[in-house]
């Protein structure tokens, strides 16, 4: 078993990063080389801006290269909850932003010639208990009536052709959802950014930010650069470099581990018995699971197996054992299948689980995707580019209040308590 991301291990490495010192004057400096930051850089460079991208690690070392490979449309919450929290107009706008972002990813892949196995697979939101069916069906009815007519309800009998498991009692099918190889998309997006004129420094953590007469100076161990505008696209990793000038976000982003395993490639018979529908799947539990087939027919199976803010080999291994047990409960036929990969990453949660984008503390920012970043981050990267160029009418999150989380400064000490609470809710629901 390899303790590394399947997406990192099976994608061509990005080779376009700068090897020399960090230096120069730029119109925009982007902190974070994931989907958000890279698409912001690509859009800005195409418009003729001088753009620098700085990352503490390699391109896509954070959540963009450590996720489950889903591009699922729809909001993390039930749509009725989103309407109650945001109001009907903003809830509809945010829902449709996820749709537009998947469309944008599809167009970008074609435009830049990125080979990353993009496919409109559809997503199944699966009812894990009989008691979950009514709420899931109610949400489906509201979504299909108000924002997404391209959805279908599947009764339990309908699931036989979709998933080889008796564990579920119905599902909502979101036809617009997609999947792709995240690592290949990352490398292609970084290469496109450089091709259009952006400059990328990897392993160049930002450790300081100083005001200058006409903008900012960013400090790294490899040198300094000046920029008129700074974009923060650091997400759950905003606390990863303690010296980074990202305190505003550390007080608002709850970094939570999410973990995955990937089996050996399944045979055609095993695929037919396990995932005949070949869609992305998400269960309805509070501490649930998500899974899909990889391009080479591995089952990639993930979830928040443990409520931890740490992802390292020891933590990932503990979570991997729990995920294997959960996988075997859903798919007993895979109980003895070999596991080739085990990895984890951090998810940037907000208190209300809605993302945020705008301007704060002298920087433009987009983050807080709360487990739905793979699909929305490309669009919000473009929103950040628009904001940097003075266009303010494309942000679906404009003006959404973002109060700090009490007693939070990077390390979410309360995660074990939250995990216990959600376990109790799952038992009682």
PDB file of N, CA and C in Angstrom, residues 74-83 95 123 125 132-148 151 153 172 174:
ATOM      1  N   UNK A  74     -24.931  21.054  -7.119  1.00  0.00           N
ATOM      2  CA  UNK A  74     -25.778  21.121  -5.936  1.00  0.00           C
ATOM      3  C   UNK A  74     -25.011  21.609  -4.723  1.00  0.00           C
ATOM      4  N   UNK A  75     -25.730  22.148  -3.766  1.00  0.00           N
ATOM      5  CA  UNK A  75     -25.154  22.729  -2.558  1.00  0.00           C
ATOM      6  C   UNK A  75     -24.958  21.642  -1.510  1.00  0.00           C
ATOM      7  N   UNK A  76     -23.949  21.820  -0.641  1.00  0.00           N
ATOM      8  CA  UNK A  76     -23.676  20.825   0.397  1.00  0.00           C
ATOM      9  C   UNK A  76     -24.888  20.594   1.289  1.00  0.00           C
ATOM     10  N   UNK A  77     -25.661  21.644   1.548  1.00  0.00           N
ATOM     11  CA  UNK A  77     -26.841  21.538   2.397  1.00  0.00           C
ATOM     12  C   UNK A  77     -28.027  21.014   1.582  1.00  0.00           C
ATOM     13  N   UNK A  78     -29.086  20.686   2.285  1.00  0.00           N
ATOM     14  CA  UNK A  78     -30.356  20.570   1.603  1.00  0.00           C
ATOM     15  C   UNK A  78     -30.735  21.930   1.029  1.00  0.00           C
ATOM     16  N   UNK A  79     -31.363  21.941  -0.122  1.00  0.00           N
ATOM     17  CA  UNK A  79     -31.675  23.207  -0.780  1.00  0.00           C
ATOM     18  C   UNK A  79     -32.637  24.050   0.070  1.00  0.00           C
ATOM     19  N   UNK A  80     -33.559  23.415   0.769  1.00  0.00           N
ATOM     20  CA  UNK A  80     -34.468  24.153   1.646  1.00  0.00           C
ATOM     21  C   UNK A  80     -33.692  24.863   2.752  1.00  0.00           C
ATOM     22  N   UNK A  81     -32.676  24.203   3.311  1.00  0.00           N
ATOM     23  CA  UNK A  81     -31.844  24.842   4.335  1.00  0.00           C
ATOM     24  C   UNK A  81     -31.102  26.039   3.760  1.00  0.00           C
ATOM     25  N   UNK A  82     -30.616  25.890   2.527  1.00  0.00           N
ATOM     26  CA  UNK A  82     -29.911  27.004   1.889  1.00  0.00           C
ATOM     27  C   UNK A  82     -30.852  28.187   1.674  1.00  0.00           C
ATOM     28  N   UNK A  83     -32.075  27.933   1.265  1.00  0.00           N
ATOM     29  CA  UNK A  83     -33.043  29.018   1.083  1.00  0.00           C
ATOM     30  C   UNK A  83     -33.322  29.718   2.407  1.00  0.00           C
ATOM     31  N   UNK A  95     -26.609  27.748  -6.124  1.00  0.00           N
ATOM     32  CA  UNK A  95     -26.825  26.438  -6.730  1.00  0.00           C
ATOM     33  C   UNK A  95     -26.386  26.458  -8.195  1.00  0.00           C
ATOM     34  N   UNK A 123     -24.504  12.169 -10.296  1.00  0.00           N
ATOM     35  CA  UNK A 123     -24.260  11.863  -8.882  1.00  0.00           C
ATOM     36  C   UNK A 123     -25.489  11.220  -8.267  1.00  0.00           C
ATOM     37  N   UNK A 125     -27.173  10.701  -4.681  1.00  0.00           N
ATOM     38  CA  UNK A 125     -27.232  10.975  -3.237  1.00  0.00           C
ATOM     39  C   UNK A 125     -28.078   9.869  -2.634  1.00  0.00           C
ATOM     40  N   UNK A 132     -34.268   8.115   6.140  1.00  0.00           N
ATOM     41  CA  UNK A 132     -33.698   9.231   5.382  1.00  0.00           C
ATOM     42  C   UNK A 132     -34.427   9.487   4.069  1.00  0.00           C
ATOM     43  N   UNK A 133     -35.253   8.550   3.647  1.00  0.00           N
ATOM     44  CA  UNK A 133     -35.855   8.648   2.313  1.00  0.00           C
ATOM     45  C   UNK A 133     -36.755   9.872   2.200  1.00  0.00           C
ATOM     46  N   UNK A 134     -37.576  10.110   3.182  1.00  0.00           N
ATOM     47  CA  UNK A 134     -38.555  11.193   3.077  1.00  0.00           C
ATOM     48  C   UNK A 134     -37.872  12.549   2.934  1.00  0.00           C
ATOM     49  N   UNK A 135     -36.855  12.818   3.761  1.00  0.00           N
ATOM     50  CA  UNK A 135     -36.171  14.108   3.690  1.00  0.00           C
ATOM     51  C   UNK A 135     -35.422  14.254   2.369  1.00  0.00           C
ATOM     52  N   UNK A 136     -34.802  13.177   1.925  1.00  0.00           N
ATOM     53  CA  UNK A 136     -34.081  13.223   0.656  1.00  0.00           C
ATOM     54  C   UNK A 136     -35.040  13.436  -0.505  1.00  0.00           C
ATOM     55  N   UNK A 137     -36.193  12.792  -0.438  1.00  0.00           N
ATOM     56  CA  UNK A 137     -37.191  12.948  -1.495  1.00  0.00           C
ATOM     57  C   UNK A 137     -37.769  14.374  -1.486  1.00  0.00           C
ATOM     58  N   UNK A 138     -37.994  14.926  -0.306  1.00  0.00           N
ATOM     59  CA  UNK A 138     -38.505  16.294  -0.211  1.00  0.00           C
ATOM     60  C   UNK A 138     -37.511  17.283  -0.811  1.00  0.00           C
ATOM     61  N   UNK A 139     -36.223  17.111  -0.504  1.00  0.00           N
ATOM     62  CA  UNK A 139     -35.203  17.994  -1.074  1.00  0.00           C
ATOM     63  C   UNK A 139     -35.143  17.836  -2.592  1.00  0.00           C
ATOM     64  N   UNK A 140     -35.225  16.585  -3.062  1.00  0.00           N
ATOM     65  CA  UNK A 140     -35.233  16.339  -4.509  1.00  0.00           C
ATOM     66  C   UNK A 140     -36.405  17.055  -5.176  1.00  0.00           C
ATOM     67  N   UNK A 141     -37.597  16.947  -4.597  1.00  0.00           N
ATOM     68  CA  UNK A 141     -38.775  17.585  -5.189  1.00  0.00           C
ATOM     69  C   UNK A 141     -38.576  19.093  -5.312  1.00  0.00           C
ATOM     70  N   UNK A 142     -38.014  19.713  -4.276  1.00  0.00           N
ATOM     71  CA  UNK A 142     -37.809  21.153  -4.281  1.00  0.00           C
ATOM     72  C   UNK A 142     -36.757  21.544  -5.316  1.00  0.00           C
ATOM     73  N   UNK A 143     -35.652  20.806  -5.349  1.00  0.00           N
ATOM     74  CA  UNK A 143     -34.581  21.101  -6.307  1.00  0.00           C
ATOM     75  C   UNK A 143     -35.074  20.965  -7.739  1.00  0.00           C
ATOM     76  N   UNK A 144     -35.746  19.872  -8.028  1.00  0.00           N
ATOM     77  CA  UNK A 144     -36.190  19.636  -9.410  1.00  0.00           C
ATOM     78  C   UNK A 144     -37.241  20.644  -9.853  1.00  0.00           C
ATOM     79  N   UNK A 145     -38.019  21.150  -8.909  1.00  0.00           N
ATOM     80  CA  UNK A 145     -39.058  22.121  -9.242  1.00  0.00           C
ATOM     81  C   UNK A 145     -38.489  23.527  -9.430  1.00  0.00           C
ATOM     82  N   UNK A 146     -37.468  23.902  -8.618  1.00  0.00           N
ATOM     83  CA  UNK A 146     -37.040  25.302  -8.590  1.00  0.00           C
ATOM     84  C   UNK A 146     -35.719  25.596  -9.296  1.00  0.00           C
ATOM     85  N   UNK A 147     -34.771  24.658  -9.286  1.00  0.00           N
ATOM     86  CA  UNK A 147     -33.449  25.020  -9.815  1.00  0.00           C
ATOM     87  C   UNK A 147     -32.817  23.988 -10.732  1.00  0.00           C
ATOM     88  N   UNK A 148     -33.240  22.756 -10.702  1.00  0.00           N
ATOM     89  CA  UNK A 148     -32.514  21.729 -11.461  1.00  0.00           C
ATOM     90  C   UNK A 148     -33.467  20.641 -11.943  1.00  0.00           C
ATOM     91  N   UNK A 151     -32.912  16.354 -12.710  1.00  0.00           N
ATOM     92  CA  UNK A 151     -32.712  15.411 -11.614  1.00  0.00           C
ATOM     93  C   UNK A 151     -33.791  14.350 -11.704  1.00  0.00           C
ATOM     94  N   UNK A 153     -35.621  10.898  -9.366  1.00  0.00           N
ATOM     95  CA  UNK A 153     -35.697  10.118  -8.140  1.00  0.00           C
ATOM     96  C   UNK A 153     -35.645   8.642  -8.494  1.00  0.00           C
ATOM     97  N   UNK A 172     -31.450  10.294  -4.986  1.00  0.00           N
ATOM     98  CA  UNK A 172     -31.662  11.378  -5.949  1.00  0.00           C
ATOM     99  C   UNK A 172     -30.497  11.346  -6.923  1.00  0.00           C
ATOM    100  N   UNK A 174     -28.487  13.366  -9.734  1.00  0.00           N
ATOM    101  CA  UNK A 174     -28.186  14.690 -10.269  1.00  0.00           C
ATOM    102  C   UNK A 174     -27.396  14.504 -11.563  1.00  0.00           C
TER     103      UNK A 174
END
